[in-house]
DNA sequence: AAAATTTGCTAACGAACGTTAGGAAACATA
DNA sequence: TATGTTTCCTAACGTTCGTTAGCAAATTTT
């Protein structure tokens, strides 16, 4: 009996398919009826496994947030590492999380607006906290002289922008592995912040 | 009688308010009833001025596309300019269009998925064409030796990513003018592609 | 094997949706 | 002022939505 896919619980199937649909159609543009149809069942049956449509979204958002924080911690926890190295590791970790499940990442980055309060505000606070971590790294890097930028906050925005656009173009079946992508992005972005060379004005 | 705002046609008011709502709630998450309420009227009345909800989205998407193309043309039409200079101008033009109406830009970048066919496919083709223009610039720049990157396509993605994340953070009342932002982004991004200095491997 | 639990279908609920059509009110034109 | 046009309210349409509850079937547990 060749089984091509690992057997998943019904709930896991629902979550995976919901993630895919939320990504392509948006949260508000995805109905529970079409989700159920994609799974070969009726919409009413979904509620044997989940509480609500919003619960699906909530899980995607807050579970990915945890992964982002865990990766950032691992990248930056070891004392004594050069700041620019920590920043490189943080970039690479961010890319790893984004590429782990690119549909979930796209949902995470755009569909949070559909969370009800207080989850919505909570999510935004987490996001700000995570970004502040990157900002601190860039600031520390300029303070130590490893990095150069006239505006650390602006540079951080640019950096995160490059990273967070990834779900729009990344394909798991593309030629580059997630680690290669992370490496390249880190290279290019850090090159733009490198302190050794002066830009020609 | 001090009038603070210029008097606009009802249609212009509808379009402006729809743009704002589509930006914050998404196209699918915005109802015609709430749009009408924001304008102090009833939903049924909107149809004296517009044909459909989708027409509003269609206009946002295709009018901005025109602006992007016009800006790119102006940046790259003059023969003899160094490629990296053209790229700089193209970046700055892109930022000018994005910052012209940041809500419309956010809608343009994310809500196109709600266009029906054939408009949806048409829009994606336009987008690809515009991005191909940037790719050509980067490729030409590496061919002339003005720019350096092991992968022009990848570098272009990174560049456009930095630009297209702008609507998430830009505030018209912020400290930087659109031209300043364009200049900074161009500086930082081109610095990451500059051919004169070799990155430390 | 019997009992308990889970799963899924089904019909339905109350609410919400984009839009239409009729008519009154407001405005513009002759 | 009379006429024509536009704007808006209103009620309603047909459709869709997320979800609930009842029950039978399937599965699991005892």
Coordinates of N, CA and C in Angstrom, one line a residue, chain A residues 28 109-114 120 124 127 165, chain B residues 14-31 34-35 38 53 56-57 60-61 64 98-114 163-173:
Chain A
X28 N -10.8 37.2 4.3 CA -12.2 37.6 4.1 C -12.8 37.1 2.8
X109 N 1.9 37.9 7.2 CA 2.4 39.3 6.9 C 1.2 40.2 6.5
X110 N 0.1 39.6 6.0 CA -1.0 40.5 5.5 C -2.3 40.3 6.1
X111 N -2.6 39.2 6.6 CA -4.0 39.0 7.0 C -4.3 39.2 8.4
X112 N -3.3 39.6 9.2 CA -3.5 39.9 10.7 C -4.6 40.9 10.9
X113 N -4.8 41.8 9.9 CA -5.8 42.8 10.0 C -7.2 42.3 10.3
X114 N -7.4 41.1 10.0 CA -8.7 40.5 10.2 C -8.9 39.9 11.6
X120 N -5.6 41.4 17.8 CA -5.0 42.3 16.7 C -4.0 43.2 17.3
X124 N 0.2 43.2 16.8 CA 1.0 44.3 16.3 C 2.1 44.7 17.3
X127 N 4.9 42.3 16.8 CA 5.6 42.6 15.6 C 6.6 43.8 15.8
X165 N 9.2 40.7 1.6 CA 8.6 40.6 0.3 C 8.7 39.1 -0.2
Chain B
X14 N -16.1 59.2 -3.3 CA -16.3 57.7 -3.2 C -15.0 57.0 -3.4
X15 N -14.3 57.4 -4.5 CA -13.1 56.7 -4.8 C -12.1 56.9 -3.7
X16 N -12.0 58.1 -3.2 CA -11.0 58.3 -2.2 C -11.3 57.5 -0.9
X17 N -12.5 57.5 -0.5 CA -12.9 56.8 0.7 C -12.8 55.3 0.5
X18 N -13.2 54.8 -0.7 CA -13.1 53.4 -1.0 C -11.6 53.0 -0.9
X19 N -10.7 53.8 -1.5 CA -9.3 53.5 -1.4 C -8.8 53.3 0.0
X20 N -9.2 54.2 0.8 CA -8.8 54.2 2.2 C -9.3 52.9 2.9
X21 N -10.6 52.6 2.7 CA -11.2 51.4 3.3 C -10.6 50.1 2.7
X22 N -10.4 50.1 1.4 CA -9.8 48.9 0.8 C -8.4 48.7 1.4
X23 N -7.7 49.7 1.7 CA -6.4 49.6 2.3 C -6.4 49.1 3.7
X24 N -7.3 49.5 4.5 CA -7.3 49.1 5.9 C -8.1 47.8 6.1
X25 N -9.1 47.6 5.4 CA -9.9 46.4 5.6 C -9.7 45.3 4.5
X26 N -9.1 45.7 3.5 CA -9.0 44.8 2.3 C -10.3 45.0 1.5
X27 N -10.2 44.6 0.2 CA -11.3 44.7 -0.7 C -12.5 43.9 -0.3
X28 N -12.2 42.6 0.0 CA -13.3 41.7 0.4 C -13.9 42.0 1.7
X29 N -13.1 42.6 2.6 CA -13.5 43.0 3.9 C -14.2 44.3 4.0
X30 N -14.3 45.0 2.9 CA -15.0 46.3 2.9 C -16.4 46.2 2.3
X31 N -17.4 46.5 3.0 CA -18.8 46.5 2.4 C -19.2 47.8 1.8
X34 N -20.6 50.0 4.5 CA -19.8 50.8 5.4 C -19.1 52.0 4.6
X35 N -18.8 51.7 3.3 CA -18.3 52.8 2.5 C -19.4 53.9 2.4
X38 N -19.5 55.9 5.7 CA -18.4 56.8 5.8 C -18.6 58.1 5.0
X53 N -18.6 47.7 -7.3 CA -17.6 47.7 -6.3 C -16.2 47.4 -7.0
X56 N -14.3 50.2 -8.7 CA -13.4 51.0 -7.9 C -12.0 50.4 -7.8
X57 N -12.0 49.1 -7.6 CA -10.7 48.5 -7.5 C -9.9 48.5 -8.8
X60 N -8.2 51.9 -9.4 CA -7.0 52.0 -8.6 C -5.9 51.3 -9.2
X61 N -6.1 50.0 -9.5 CA -5.0 49.2 -10.0 C -4.5 49.7 -11.4
X64 N -2.8 53.4 -11.3 CA -1.5 53.4 -10.8 C -0.5 52.7 -11.7
X98 N 4.6 55.7 -5.4 CA 4.1 55.0 -4.2 C 3.6 56.0 -3.2
X99 N 4.3 57.1 -3.0 CA 4.0 58.0 -2.0 C 3.0 59.1 -2.4
X100 N 2.6 59.1 -3.6 CA 1.6 60.0 -4.1 C 0.3 59.8 -3.4
X101 N -0.1 58.6 -3.3 CA -1.3 58.2 -2.5 C -1.0 56.8 -2.0
X102 N -0.6 56.8 -0.7 CA 0.0 55.6 -0.2 C -1.1 54.5 0.0
X103 N -2.3 54.9 0.3 CA -3.4 53.9 0.4 C -3.6 53.2 -0.9
X104 N -3.7 54.0 -2.0 CA -3.9 53.4 -3.3 C -2.7 52.5 -3.6
X105 N -1.5 52.9 -3.2 CA -0.4 52.0 -3.5 C -0.5 50.7 -2.8
X106 N -1.0 50.7 -1.6 CA -1.1 49.5 -0.8 C -2.2 48.6 -1.4
X107 N -3.3 49.2 -1.9 CA -4.3 48.5 -2.6 C -3.8 47.9 -3.9
X108 N -3.1 48.7 -4.6 CA -2.4 48.2 -5.9 C -1.6 47.0 -5.6
X109 N -0.8 47.0 -4.6 CA 0.2 46.0 -4.4 C -0.4 44.7 -3.8
X110 N -1.6 44.8 -3.2 CA -2.1 43.6 -2.6 C -3.5 43.1 -3.0
X111 N -4.4 44.1 -3.4 CA -5.8 43.7 -3.6 C -6.1 43.3 -5.0
X112 N -5.1 43.4 -5.9 CA -5.4 43.0 -7.3 C -6.0 41.6 -7.5
X113 N -5.7 40.7 -6.5 CA -6.1 39.4 -6.5 C -7.7 39.3 -6.6
X114 N -8.3 40.4 -6.2 CA -9.8 40.3 -6.2 C -10.4 40.8 -7.5
X163 N 11.4 48.6 -2.1 CA 10.5 49.7 -2.5 C 9.1 49.4 -2.2
X164 N 8.6 48.2 -2.5 CA 7.2 47.9 -2.4 C 6.7 47.7 -1.0
X165 N 7.6 47.6 0.0 CA 7.1 47.5 1.4 C 6.8 48.9 2.0
X166 N 7.2 49.9 1.2 CA 7.0 51.2 1.6 C 5.6 51.6 2.2
X167 N 4.5 51.2 1.5 CA 3.2 51.5 2.0 C 2.9 51.1 3.4
X168 N 3.7 50.0 3.9 CA 3.4 49.6 5.3 C 4.0 50.5 6.3
X169 N 4.9 51.3 6.0 CA 5.6 52.1 7.0 C 5.5 53.6 6.7
X170 N 5.3 54.0 5.4 CA 5.4 55.4 5.1 C 4.2 56.2 5.7
X171 N 4.5 57.4 6.2 CA 3.5 58.3 6.7 C 3.7 59.6 6.0
X172 N 2.7 60.2 5.4 CA 2.8 61.5 4.7 C 3.2 62.6 5.7
X173 N 2.9 62.4 7.0 CA 3.3 63.4 8.0 C 4.6 63.0 8.7

